[in-house]
Tab-separated table of C-alpha atoms in Angstrom:
chain	number	residue	atom	x	y	z
A	1	MET	CA	8.553	42.008	30.519
A	2	VAL	CA	9.233	38.273	30.770
A	3	MET	CA	6.378	36.077	29.577
A	4	THR	CA	4.835	33.340	31.673
A	5	ALA	CA	4.927	29.828	30.202
A	6	LEU	CA	1.294	30.119	29.111
A	7	GLN	CA	1.859	33.524	27.529
A	8	ARG	CA	4.927	32.086	25.817
A	9	CYS	CA	2.889	29.231	24.361
A	10	ARG	CA	0.406	31.766	22.996
A	11	TYR	CA	3.217	33.890	21.592
A	12	PHE	CA	4.695	30.904	19.729
A	13	GLY	CA	1.284	29.714	18.516
A	14	VAL	CA	0.992	26.486	20.497
A	15	ASP	CA	-2.007	27.232	22.712
A	16	ASN	CA	-4.612	25.573	20.457
A	17	ILE	CA	-2.940	22.308	19.555
A	18	GLN	CA	-4.559	19.907	17.104
A	19	GLY	CA	-1.541	17.702	16.736
A	20	MET	CA	-0.206	14.526	15.199
A	21	ALA	CA	2.372	12.385	16.964
A	22	TYR	CA	4.420	11.649	13.859
A	23	HIS	CA	6.949	8.881	13.341
A	24	PRO	CA	6.636	7.845	9.671
A	25	GLY	CA	8.710	4.690	9.593
A	26	PRO	CA	8.610	2.921	6.213
A	27	SER	CA	7.079	-0.561	6.257
A	28	ASN	CA	10.522	-2.200	6.286
A	29	TYR	CA	11.703	-0.178	9.285
A	30	SER	CA	12.935	-2.114	12.309
A	31	LYS	CA	13.698	-0.983	15.842
A	32	SER	CA	16.715	-3.284	15.843
A	33	VAL	CA	18.961	-1.773	13.204
A	34	ALA	CA	22.716	-1.889	12.963
A	35	PRO	CA	24.802	1.286	13.139
A	36	ASP	CA	25.803	2.785	9.814
A	37	THR	CA	22.551	1.783	8.138
A	38	LEU	CA	19.738	3.908	6.723
A	39	TYR	CA	17.385	3.682	9.701
A	40	ALA	CA	20.022	3.861	12.447
A	41	TRP	CA	18.955	7.364	13.555
A	42	SER	CA	15.155	6.753	13.713
A	43	ASP	CA	14.873	10.344	12.485
A	44	PHE	CA	12.472	10.756	9.559
A	45	TYR	CA	12.251	14.560	9.662
A	46	ASN	CA	15.463	15.210	7.744
A	47	ASN	CA	16.458	15.594	4.106
A	48	MET	CA	17.068	11.851	3.736
A	49	PHE	CA	13.316	11.100	3.885
A	50	THR	CA	11.567	13.925	2.044
A	51	GLN	CA	9.391	11.539	-0.003
A	52	LEU	CA	7.469	10.488	3.104
A	53	TRP	CA	6.176	13.928	4.060
A	54	SER	CA	6.732	16.123	0.993
A	55	THR	CA	4.669	16.074	-2.207
A	56	GLU	CA	7.679	16.793	-4.390
A	57	PRO	CA	9.032	13.968	-6.550
A	58	ASN	CA	12.600	12.828	-6.164
A	59	GLU	CA	15.154	12.647	-8.951
A	60	ASN	CA	13.709	9.320	-10.142
A	61	GLY	CA	10.207	10.736	-10.407
A	62	VAL	CA	8.889	8.945	-7.317
A	63	GLN	CA	6.102	11.135	-5.988
A	64	GLY	CA	6.262	12.145	-2.358
A	65	ARG	CA	3.469	10.783	-0.167
A	66	GLY	CA	2.745	14.238	1.216
A	67	ASP	CA	1.854	13.268	4.767
A	68	LEU	CA	2.021	16.829	6.086
A	69	LEU	CA	-0.272	18.244	3.395
A	70	ARG	CA	-2.695	15.377	3.943
A	71	PHE	CA	-2.837	15.981	7.676
A	72	LYS	CA	-3.483	19.675	7.119
A	73	GLU	CA	-6.128	19.286	4.419
A	74	GLN	CA	-7.970	16.223	5.677
A	75	LEU	CA	-7.526	16.343	9.468
A	76	GLY	CA	-6.987	20.000	10.358
A	77	ILE	CA	-3.641	19.242	12.006
A	78	ASN	CA	-1.704	22.342	13.080
A	79	PHE	CA	1.083	20.784	15.174
A	80	ILE	CA	3.594	17.966	14.635
A	81	HIS	CA	4.983	16.103	17.629
A	82	GLY	CA	8.335	14.513	16.780
A	83	TYR	CA	10.583	11.956	18.418
A	84	ASP	CA	14.187	11.503	17.238
A	85	TRP	CA	16.054	14.544	15.930
A	86	SER	CA	19.647	13.926	14.915
A	87	GLN	CA	22.594	16.252	14.981
A	88	PRO	CA	22.871	17.553	11.395
A	89	ILE	CA	25.961	16.906	9.298
A	90	VAL	CA	27.251	19.666	7.023
A	91	GLN	CA	30.775	19.024	5.806
A	92	LYS	CA	32.900	18.800	2.669
A	93	ASP	CA	33.835	15.376	1.395
A	94	ALA	CA	37.244	14.205	0.122
A	95	HIS	CA	36.631	16.006	-3.177
A	96	GLY	CA	35.614	19.317	-1.626
A	97	ASN	CA	31.908	18.840	-2.335
A	98	GLU	CA	29.492	19.904	0.401
A	99	VAL	CA	27.685	17.039	2.118
A	100	LYS	CA	24.409	17.889	3.876
A	101	LEU	CA	22.800	14.952	5.648
A	102	LEU	CA	20.359	14.731	8.560
A	103	VAL	CA	19.449	18.357	7.834
A	104	HIS	CA	15.947	19.410	8.927
A	105	GLU	CA	15.411	22.699	7.108
A	106	PRO	CA	13.219	21.068	4.391
A	107	PHE	CA	10.879	19.631	7.033
A	108	LEU	CA	10.719	22.903	8.938
A	109	LYS	CA	10.033	24.759	5.686
A	110	ALA	CA	7.260	22.303	4.784
A	111	CYS	CA	5.605	22.735	8.188
A	112	ASN	CA	5.857	26.496	8.032
A	113	GLY	CA	4.381	26.573	4.540
A	114	LEU	CA	1.318	24.779	5.889
A	115	GLY	CA	1.007	26.957	8.975
A	116	MET	CA	2.047	24.115	11.256
A	117	LYS	CA	4.122	24.288	14.411
A	118	MET	CA	6.269	21.456	15.697
A	119	THR	CA	8.351	20.268	18.609
A	120	ILE	CA	12.108	20.045	18.438
A	121	PRO	CA	12.852	16.867	20.370
A	122	ILE	CA	15.925	16.339	22.517
A	123	SER	CA	15.550	12.609	22.209
A	124	ASN	CA	16.231	9.763	24.605
A	125	TYR	CA	19.571	9.309	22.857
A	126	THR	CA	20.738	12.319	24.870
A	127	LEU	CA	19.235	10.738	27.993
A	128	GLN	CA	21.260	7.599	27.249
A	129	LEU	CA	24.438	9.663	26.895
A	130	LEU	CA	23.879	11.431	30.217
A	131	ALA	CA	23.021	8.229	32.060
A	132	GLY	CA	26.193	6.685	30.634
A	133	GLY	CA	28.384	9.527	31.898
A	134	ASN	CA	28.927	11.088	28.454
A	135	ARG	CA	27.879	14.640	29.285
A	136	PRO	CA	30.323	16.367	26.875
A	137	ILE	CA	28.888	14.436	23.930
A	138	ALA	CA	25.358	15.100	25.174
A	139	GLU	CA	26.096	18.836	25.372
A	140	GLU	CA	27.530	18.827	21.866
A	141	ASN	CA	24.396	17.080	20.606
A	142	VAL	CA	22.017	19.513	22.323
A	143	ARG	CA	23.948	22.573	21.126
A	144	ALA	CA	23.947	21.323	17.532
A	145	ILE	CA	20.178	20.762	17.621
A	146	LEU	CA	19.481	24.190	19.129
A	147	LYS	CA	21.860	25.872	16.705
A	148	GLU	CA	19.953	24.363	13.771
A	149	VAL	CA	16.708	25.765	15.188
A	150	GLY	CA	18.396	29.139	15.640
A	151	SER	CA	18.788	31.679	18.418
A	152	ASP	CA	15.853	33.479	16.806
A	153	PRO	CA	13.830	30.298	16.311
A	154	HIS	CA	12.639	29.089	12.934
A	155	PRO	CA	8.964	30.139	12.501
A	156	ALA	CA	7.827	26.492	12.353
A	157	VAL	CA	9.187	25.737	15.817
A	158	GLY	CA	6.680	25.938	18.652
A	159	MET	CA	8.515	24.394	21.572
A	160	ILE	CA	11.437	22.252	22.641
A	161	LYS	CA	10.766	18.761	23.941
A	162	VAL	CA	13.026	17.175	26.556
A	163	PHE	CA	12.922	13.383	26.307
A	164	ASN	CA	10.000	11.012	25.790
A	165	GLU	CA	8.623	9.469	28.995
A	166	TYR	CA	11.969	10.031	30.689
A	167	GLU	CA	11.043	8.030	33.781
A	168	LEU	CA	10.806	4.793	31.778
A	169	SER	CA	14.311	4.883	30.282
A	170	TYR	CA	17.907	4.645	31.514
A	171	GLY	CA	17.050	4.784	35.192
A	172	GLY	CA	14.399	7.473	34.941
A	173	ASN	CA	16.378	10.074	36.859
A	174	PRO	CA	14.940	13.634	36.702
A	175	LYS	CA	18.507	14.881	37.178
A	176	TYR	CA	19.139	14.280	33.483
A	177	VAL	CA	16.054	16.282	32.494
A	178	VAL	CA	17.333	19.255	34.474
A	179	ASP	CA	20.815	18.808	33.020
A	180	VAL	CA	19.278	19.418	29.578
A	181	LEU	CA	17.279	22.383	30.873
A	182	GLU	CA	20.589	23.907	31.979
A	183	MET	CA	22.074	23.327	28.524
A	184	ILE	CA	19.093	25.081	26.931
A	185	ALA	CA	19.329	27.978	29.394
A	186	ASP	CA	23.039	28.391	28.686
A	187	PHE	CA	22.367	28.432	24.935
A	188	ASP	CA	19.559	30.976	25.346
A	189	ALA	CA	21.785	33.250	27.411
A	190	TYR	CA	23.586	34.249	24.203
A	191	THR	CA	20.280	35.761	23.009
A	192	PRO	CA	18.799	37.550	26.023
A	193	VAL	CA	15.655	38.669	24.171
A	194	ASP	CA	12.777	36.905	25.921
A	195	GLU	CA	10.738	36.606	22.714
A	196	CYS	CA	13.422	34.270	21.319
A	197	HIS	CA	13.124	31.747	24.160
A	198	LEU	CA	10.849	28.822	23.350
A	199	PRO	CA	8.541	26.979	25.748
A	200	ILE	CA	10.101	23.728	26.981
A	201	MET	CA	7.977	20.621	27.282
A	202	VAL	CA	8.882	17.623	29.443
A	203	CYS	CA	7.016	14.469	28.451
A	204	THR	CA	6.028	11.761	30.939
A	205	SER	CA	3.986	8.613	30.714
A	206	PHE	CA	0.557	8.487	32.359
A	207	GLY	CA	1.953	6.184	35.017
A	208	MET	CA	0.929	6.634	38.647
A	209	LYS	CA	3.389	8.496	40.894
A	210	ASP	CA	2.679	10.447	44.057
A	211	GLY	CA	-1.003	9.570	43.785
A	212	ILE	CA	-1.536	10.987	40.299
A	213	GLU	CA	-0.930	10.051	36.688
A	214	GLY	CA	2.012	11.700	34.982
A	215	ALA	CA	2.283	14.817	37.115
A	216	GLY	CA	4.195	13.044	39.874
A	217	TYR	CA	7.090	12.562	37.478
A	218	MET	CA	6.885	16.233	36.509
A	219	ARG	CA	6.992	17.137	40.192
A	220	ASP	CA	10.265	15.210	40.438
A	221	VAL	CA	11.653	17.537	37.756
A	222	TYR	CA	10.333	20.569	39.633
A	223	ASP	CA	11.909	19.376	42.897
A	224	GLU	CA	15.269	18.857	41.192
A	225	MET	CA	15.077	22.323	39.655
A	226	MET	CA	14.345	23.892	43.047
A	227	ARG	CA	17.160	21.904	44.652
A	228	ARG	CA	19.655	23.428	42.204
A	229	GLY	CA	18.351	26.943	42.747
A	230	ASN	CA	19.319	28.150	39.268
A	231	ILE	CA	18.889	26.791	35.755
A	232	GLY	CA	21.854	28.210	33.921
A	233	PRO	CA	21.820	31.944	34.655
A	234	THR	CA	18.111	31.935	35.577
A	235	ASN	CA	16.449	31.467	38.947
A	236	ALA	CA	14.876	27.991	38.970
A	237	ALA	CA	11.465	29.139	40.208
A	238	ALA	CA	11.334	31.778	37.465
A	239	PHE	CA	12.450	29.239	34.853
A	240	TRP	CA	9.595	26.928	35.886
A	241	ARG	CA	6.989	29.723	35.739
A	242	ASN	CA	8.231	31.210	32.484
A	243	ARG	CA	9.321	28.246	30.348
A	244	MET	CA	7.997	24.864	31.468
A	245	VAL	CA	5.163	22.825	29.924
A	246	PHE	CA	3.926	19.509	31.325
A	247	ALA	CA	3.143	16.874	28.691
A	248	THR	CA	1.756	13.418	29.323
A	249	ASN	CA	0.298	10.486	27.397
A	250	PRO	CA	-3.154	9.244	28.460
A	251	GLN	CA	-4.883	6.245	26.914
A	252	ASN	CA	-7.802	6.535	29.324
A	253	PRO	CA	-11.456	6.978	28.313
A	254	GLY	CA	-12.615	10.508	27.613
A	255	SER	CA	-14.684	10.707	30.799
A	256	ASP	CA	-11.595	10.035	32.916
A	257	ILE	CA	-9.452	12.482	30.929
A	258	LYS	CA	-12.046	15.198	31.493
A	259	GLN	CA	-12.044	14.540	35.223
A	260	TYR	CA	-8.250	14.545	35.272
A	261	LEU	CA	-8.032	17.968	33.648
A	262	GLU	CA	-10.857	19.564	35.584
A	263	ASN	CA	-10.094	18.155	39.022
A	264	ARG	CA	-7.201	15.827	39.717
A	265	LEU	CA	-4.473	17.825	37.986
A	266	PRO	CA	-5.225	21.366	39.247
A	267	ILE	CA	-5.876	20.032	42.756
A	268	TYR	CA	-2.518	18.245	42.704
A	269	TRP	CA	-0.547	21.381	41.838
A	270	LYS	CA	-2.367	23.429	44.458
A	271	LYS	CA	-1.955	20.788	47.155
A	272	ASN	CA	1.792	20.756	46.582
A	273	ARG	CA	2.047	24.548	46.171
A	274	ILE	CA	3.544	24.223	42.712
A	275	PRO	CA	2.621	26.872	40.113
A	276	SER	CA	0.416	25.136	37.554
A	277	PRO	CA	2.265	24.739	34.241
A	278	PRO	CA	0.557	24.606	30.857
A	279	VAL	CA	-0.386	21.017	30.022
A	280	MET	CA	-0.706	19.087	26.782
A	281	PHE	CA	-1.195	15.489	25.674
A	282	THR	CA	1.517	14.284	23.313
A	283	GLU	CA	0.108	10.773	22.769
A	284	LEU	CA	-3.683	10.645	22.887
A	285	GLY	CA	-5.296	7.442	21.704
A	286	SER	CA	-5.758	3.749	22.330
A	287	SER	CA	-4.906	0.429	20.748
A	288	ILE	CA	-7.385	-1.905	19.130
A	289	LYS	CA	-6.452	-4.479	21.768
A	290	GLN	CA	-7.378	-2.031	24.521
A	291	THR	CA	-10.730	-1.054	23.001
A	292	GLY	CA	-11.682	-4.426	21.501
A	293	SER	CA	-12.342	-3.371	17.913
A	294	GLU	CA	-11.512	-0.744	15.325
A	295	GLU	CA	-15.028	0.678	15.735
A	296	ASN	CA	-14.502	1.078	19.472
A	297	GLN	CA	-11.066	2.605	18.870
A	298	ALA	CA	-12.676	5.292	16.713
A	299	LYS	CA	-15.378	6.030	19.304
A	300	TRP	CA	-12.735	6.128	22.043
A	301	MET	CA	-10.706	8.637	20.038
A	302	SER	CA	-13.708	10.912	19.513
A	303	GLU	CA	-14.441	10.983	23.229
A	304	GLN	CA	-10.793	11.559	24.154
A	305	ILE	CA	-10.469	14.527	21.801
A	306	ALA	CA	-13.724	16.038	23.091
A	307	ALA	CA	-12.355	15.813	26.649
A	308	SER	CA	-9.005	17.414	25.756
A	309	LYS	CA	-10.151	20.867	24.759
A	310	PRO	CA	-7.643	23.725	24.751
A	311	GLY	CA	-8.403	26.169	27.533
A	312	SER	CA	-9.651	23.575	29.988
A	313	SER	CA	-7.846	22.713	33.235
A	314	GLU	CA	-8.278	26.250	34.549
A	315	GLY	CA	-7.035	27.693	31.266
A	316	ASN	CA	-3.784	25.712	31.222
A	317	MET	CA	-4.676	23.040	28.645
A	318	LEU	CA	-2.929	23.602	25.297
A	319	GLY	CA	-4.462	20.687	23.379
A	320	ALA	CA	-3.506	17.210	22.252
A	321	CYS	CA	-1.627	15.186	19.655
A	322	VAL	CA	-3.236	11.970	18.452
A	323	PHE	CA	-1.087	8.874	18.582
A	324	LEU	CA	-0.002	7.873	15.945
A	325	ASN	CA	0.134	8.649	12.228
A	326	GLU	CA	0.357	4.964	11.294
A	327	GLU	CA	0.148	1.434	12.592
A	328	ARG	CA	3.627	0.000	13.054
A	329	PRO	CA	4.186	-3.570	11.831
A	330	TRP	CA	7.564	-3.637	13.591
A	331	GLU	CA	5.949	-3.305	17.036
A	332	ASP	CA	4.628	-6.120	19.207
A	333	ASP	CA	1.170	-6.831	20.570
A	334	ALA	CA	-0.989	-3.764	21.360
A	335	GLU	CA	1.694	-1.256	20.321
A	336	GLU	CA	1.207	-2.242	16.685
A	337	THR	CA	-2.436	-1.168	16.473
A	338	PHE	CA	-2.275	2.434	17.630
A	339	GLY	CA	-2.485	4.813	14.691
A	340	VAL	CA	-4.955	6.497	12.361
A	341	MET	CA	-3.682	4.872	9.141
A	342	ARG	CA	-2.152	1.585	8.025
A	343	PHE	CA	-0.131	0.506	5.013
A	344	GLY	CA	-2.489	-0.472	2.205
A	345	PRO	CA	-4.343	0.720	-0.915
A	346	ASP	CA	-5.806	4.194	-0.627
A	347	THR	CA	-8.158	5.961	-3.042
A	348	GLY	CA	-8.820	8.997	-0.878
A	349	TRP	CA	-5.457	10.714	-1.185
A	350	GLY	CA	-3.724	9.477	-4.310
A	351	ARG	CA	-0.146	10.053	-3.212
A	352	PRO	CA	1.810	8.126	-4.211
A	353	SER	CA	-0.223	6.935	-7.172
A	354	THR	CA	1.544	3.574	-6.891
A	355	ASN	CA	3.934	2.149	-4.339
A	356	GLY	CA	7.557	2.793	-5.192
A	357	LYS	CA	11.023	3.335	-3.834
A	358	ALA	CA	12.835	6.585	-3.199
A	359	THR	CA	16.594	6.891	-3.403
A	360	THR	CA	18.565	8.714	-0.759
A	361	LYS	CA	21.961	8.859	0.933
A	362	TYR	CA	22.851	8.327	4.559
A	363	PRO	CA	25.984	9.301	6.502
A	364	MET	CA	29.093	7.142	6.562
A	365	TRP	CA	32.264	8.215	8.348
A	366	ASP	CA	35.635	7.903	6.679
A	367	ASN	CA	38.421	7.456	9.208
A	368	ARG	CA	40.508	9.984	7.273
A	369	GLY	CA	38.246	12.727	8.573
A	370	TRP	CA	35.067	13.288	6.572
A	371	TRP	CA	31.497	12.152	6.125
A	372	TRP	CA	30.172	10.889	2.831
A	373	GLY	CA	26.735	9.867	1.638
A	374	LYS	CA	26.134	6.182	0.993
A	375	PRO	CA	23.318	5.482	-1.527
A	376	ALA	CA	20.226	3.687	-0.264
A	377	GLU	CA	16.518	3.415	-0.958
A	378	TYR	CA	13.341	3.169	1.079
A	379	PRO	CA	9.723	2.339	0.173
A	380	VAL	CA	7.159	5.089	-0.322
A	381	GLU	CA	3.808	3.354	0.017
A	382	GLN	CA	0.142	4.221	0.127
A	383	GLN	CA	-1.574	4.351	3.500
A	384	ALA	CA	-5.278	3.749	4.070
A	385	PRO	CA	-7.284	5.610	6.733
A	386	LYS	CA	-8.623	3.652	9.682
A	387	LEU	CA	-11.954	4.451	11.273
A	388	ASN	CA	-10.340	6.668	13.897
A	389	TYR	CA	-8.928	8.812	11.066
A	390	SER	CA	-12.510	9.971	10.544
A	391	SER	CA	-12.826	10.646	14.269
A	392	VAL	CA	-9.916	13.069	14.071
A	393	ALA	CA	-11.252	14.696	10.897
A	394	LYS	CA	-14.689	15.225	12.407
A	395	ALA	CA	-13.215	16.779	15.546
A	396	TRP	CA	-10.618	19.043	13.981
A	397	LYS	CA	-11.203	19.637	10.295
A	398	ARG	CA	-13.291	22.796	9.986
A	399	THR	CA	-14.939	24.609	7.116
A	400	ALA	CA	-14.954	28.379	6.780
A	401	ASP	CA	-16.909	30.468	9.289
A	402	ALA	CA	-20.603	29.674	9.247
A	403	PRO	CA	-23.038	32.546	8.642
A	404	ASP	CA	-23.767	32.838	12.353
A	405	GLY	CA	-20.062	33.266	13.109
A	406	THR	CA	-19.594	29.785	14.562
A	407	MET	CA	-17.493	27.024	13.050
A	408	GLU	CA	-18.989	23.979	11.380
A	409	ASP	CA	-17.676	20.425	11.316
A	410	ALA	CA	-16.531	19.297	7.898
A	411	ASP	CA	-18.441	16.440	6.325
């Protein structure tokens, strides 16, 4: 029997999300980086950057910062929401030695070891390729990403993500979202077992469209799916009911988020006779500029999390990911001050014990037909919790069952 999208989310363990939107750029990261440099891929979930999220030291003895373990132990995080996910490179170099770069197995293994699930993002790089008329390259990229996850998905994988706020980039055409859905459906057709087919999340902004935040852009995807009639070998209406998850990114106060989930969103789907998909928030939070102070940011976060409970919205709410793991000095204006931590001295975690640099290698292409790893280094630095870090911990970090069978907040 084919699962519904909500049943599928339960089957893959993503129906009670306490998540972190995670993009661990080092302090010297820049959005404007040249090709063939260390940060060109904006992908920090691969084997080039293990010292950011692993606790294991590298070959020079630099201790990993252990972000994932910290999130699990101190915040109760059970889900990682990712952004850029590069096509892995596994090839022999000119000397016959195997080169493995941009490989994500270590990150997946680390998540699985902590009982965490994560998204596999089909990033906006693929959206750029499709908008630029480069569908063959886009298909190659999507297939390589799905192949790394596996036809029988890695146990750390909870869902596939198609783009990030697609409507804000490269023309915002839902056609390209559905193009990727077809690529996923074609890949899945090689493994017809329903239990191997992951939920698929489409992420929108919380911008107003069709009289509602976020969901109007998801309706555009639905309409394009119905126009095509089939998604790969599957009937489009069935694909929507059985696979699709709606994700959006509110910064609104908790009282408005609660009203959105309880009223505006379910009414919208019913009014338009669209089967209600599971819903999740992939970027929940606010900037210090928006709230006026770090104290207000923390209070805002507490109220937002309380309003975003799994099981709300007529049972369709999966949960939320807080935005973001860190403040980003490379961003401008309000975008810099989202985040639950910032670079600075930290006595509450102890990893790394002192700031240092990790060595790594990144891919360089030799025109004679092979990849090779070019040596580089990146900083591994302490990060100090902000006040809204405590808001997340209070909401999600739980102790063992209390004597009365309920769950208690951790101190």
